[in-house]
Amino acid sequence: MNLKIQIQSIIASILFGMFFSLIFNLIYKKIFTRHKIKSILLSIILTFVFYTSYFIILFFINKGIVNIYFTISVAIGFILGNNKTKKIRYKTKNP
């Protein structure tokens, strides 16, 4: 994999982490409810949808190759995005 594709993949991973953080903070109160079964099912579905969409994005960029630094880039993007979007979590009303 050449350097241009690696840089594109890292940037896409950071942006995906930020997007994941935004969606996570938007549906935070729906994920962590008193109903444990609902919470577990929603977490499993959310994880499956995001993992699949991340793999599809990487498939278009670099034929679906996942390296450890792409995963770290997603985590960095999530942390950066979470610092910006966690205010949304507190502004939304309880269901």
mmCIF file of C-alpha atoms in Angstrom:
data_model
loop_
_atom_site.group_PDB
_atom_site.id
_atom_site.type_symbol
_atom_site.label_atom_id
_atom_site.label_comp_id
_atom_site.label_asym_id
_atom_site.label_seq_id
_atom_site.Cartn_x
_atom_site.Cartn_y
_atom_site.Cartn_z
ATOM 1 C CA MET A 1 0.000 0.000 0.000
ATOM 2 C CA ASN A 2 1.508 3.297 -1.023
ATOM 3 C CA LEU A 3 1.751 6.396 1.136
ATOM 4 C CA LYS A 4 -1.107 8.271 -0.569
ATOM 5 C CA ILE A 5 -3.570 5.451 0.138
ATOM 6 C CA GLN A 6 -2.368 5.169 3.737
ATOM 7 C CA ILE A 7 -2.874 8.893 4.336
ATOM 8 C CA GLN A 8 -6.350 8.752 2.763
ATOM 9 C CA SER A 9 -7.201 5.767 4.960
ATOM 10 C CA ILE A 10 -5.983 7.481 8.130
ATOM 11 C CA ILE A 11 -7.935 10.667 7.350
ATOM 12 C CA ALA A 12 -11.055 8.612 6.568
ATOM 13 C CA SER A 13 -10.580 6.710 9.838
ATOM 14 C CA ILE A 14 -10.307 9.899 11.889
ATOM 15 C CA LEU A 15 -13.392 11.373 10.199
ATOM 16 C CA PHE A 16 -15.272 8.117 10.732
ATOM 17 C CA GLY A 17 -14.349 8.211 14.425
ATOM 18 C CA MET A 18 -15.712 11.748 14.669
ATOM 19 C CA PHE A 19 -18.915 10.719 12.902
ATOM 20 C CA PHE A 20 -19.261 7.708 15.212
ATOM 21 C CA SER A 21 -18.828 10.009 18.212
ATOM 22 C CA LEU A 22 -21.546 12.333 16.916
ATOM 23 C CA ILE A 23 -24.024 9.495 16.391
ATOM 24 C CA PHE A 24 -23.095 7.956 19.742
ATOM 25 C CA ASN A 25 -23.781 11.211 21.560
ATOM 26 C CA LEU A 26 -27.063 11.717 19.700
ATOM 27 C CA ILE A 27 -28.449 8.345 20.790
ATOM 28 C CA TYR A 28 -26.628 8.086 24.130
ATOM 29 C CA LYS A 29 -29.773 8.113 26.254
ATOM 30 C CA LYS A 30 -31.428 5.475 24.088
ATOM 31 C CA ILE A 31 -28.453 3.153 24.463
ATOM 32 C CA PHE A 32 -28.144 3.469 28.235
ATOM 33 C CA THR A 33 -31.694 2.861 29.402
ATOM 34 C CA ARG A 34 -33.055 0.901 32.312
ATOM 35 C CA HIS A 35 -34.110 -1.896 29.994
ATOM 36 C CA LYS A 36 -31.015 -4.084 29.785
ATOM 37 C CA ILE A 37 -32.232 -6.211 26.856
ATOM 38 C CA LYS A 38 -33.071 -3.133 24.786
ATOM 39 C CA SER A 39 -29.717 -1.609 25.661
ATOM 40 C CA ILE A 40 -27.772 -4.741 24.690
ATOM 41 C CA LEU A 41 -29.656 -5.200 21.405
ATOM 42 C CA LEU A 42 -29.181 -1.569 20.419
ATOM 43 C CA SER A 43 -25.474 -1.766 21.234
ATOM 44 C CA ILE A 44 -25.047 -4.920 19.134
ATOM 45 C CA ILE A 45 -26.928 -3.435 16.176
ATOM 46 C CA LEU A 46 -25.016 -0.148 16.418
ATOM 47 C CA THR A 47 -21.676 -1.963 16.556
ATOM 48 C CA PHE A 48 -22.564 -4.158 13.577
ATOM 49 C CA VAL A 49 -23.764 -1.232 11.450
ATOM 50 C CA PHE A 50 -20.726 0.909 12.203
ATOM 51 C CA TYR A 51 -18.217 -1.905 11.757
ATOM 52 C CA THR A 52 -19.779 -2.834 8.422
ATOM 53 C CA SER A 53 -19.900 0.747 7.188
ATOM 54 C CA TYR A 54 -16.269 1.338 8.236
ATOM 55 C CA PHE A 55 -15.166 -1.783 6.380
ATOM 56 C CA ILE A 56 -17.081 -0.672 3.264
ATOM 57 C CA ILE A 57 -15.412 2.744 3.409
ATOM 58 C CA LEU A 58 -11.999 1.107 3.717
ATOM 59 C CA PHE A 59 -12.871 -1.276 0.900
ATOM 60 C CA PHE A 60 -13.383 1.665 -1.460
ATOM 61 C CA ILE A 61 -10.186 3.378 -0.340
ATOM 62 C CA ASN A 62 -7.706 0.528 0.042
ATOM 63 C CA LYS A 63 -9.439 -2.756 -0.847
ATOM 64 C CA GLY A 64 -10.563 -3.358 2.750
ATOM 65 C CA ILE A 65 -7.184 -3.645 4.426
ATOM 66 C CA VAL A 66 -7.455 -2.888 8.139
ATOM 67 C CA ASN A 67 -4.249 -2.097 10.015
ATOM 68 C CA ILE A 68 -3.752 -1.325 13.679
ATOM 69 C CA TYR A 69 -3.017 2.330 12.971
ATOM 70 C CA PHE A 70 -6.376 2.676 11.198
ATOM 71 C CA THR A 71 -8.060 1.386 14.342
ATOM 72 C CA ILE A 72 -6.023 3.806 16.438
ATOM 73 C CA SER A 73 -7.044 6.597 14.047
ATOM 74 C CA VAL A 74 -10.717 5.757 14.607
ATOM 75 C CA ALA A 75 -10.146 5.919 18.370
ATOM 76 C CA ILE A 76 -8.354 9.274 18.050
ATOM 77 C CA GLY A 77 -11.193 10.580 15.882
ATOM 78 C CA PHE A 78 -13.739 9.372 18.427
ATOM 79 C CA ILE A 79 -11.899 11.111 21.268
ATOM 80 C CA LEU A 80 -11.536 14.354 19.306
ATOM 81 C CA GLY A 81 -15.162 14.220 18.193
ATOM 82 C CA ASN A 82 -16.384 13.324 21.656
ATOM 83 C CA ASN A 83 -14.751 16.422 23.100
ATOM 84 C CA LYS A 84 -16.708 18.524 20.593
ATOM 85 C CA THR A 85 -20.044 16.684 20.573
ATOM 86 C CA LYS A 86 -20.602 15.557 24.172
ATOM 87 C CA LYS A 87 -22.537 18.781 24.755
ATOM 88 C CA ILE A 88 -25.251 17.300 22.525
ATOM 89 C CA ARG A 89 -25.691 14.462 25.005
ATOM 90 C CA TYR A 90 -26.643 16.849 27.790
ATOM 91 C CA LYS A 91 -28.873 19.073 25.648
ATOM 92 C CA THR A 92 -31.167 16.261 24.479
ATOM 93 C CA LYS A 93 -34.200 15.490 26.591
ATOM 94 C CA ASN A 94 -34.793 12.189 28.330
ATOM 95 C CA PRO A 95 -37.013 9.747 26.412
#
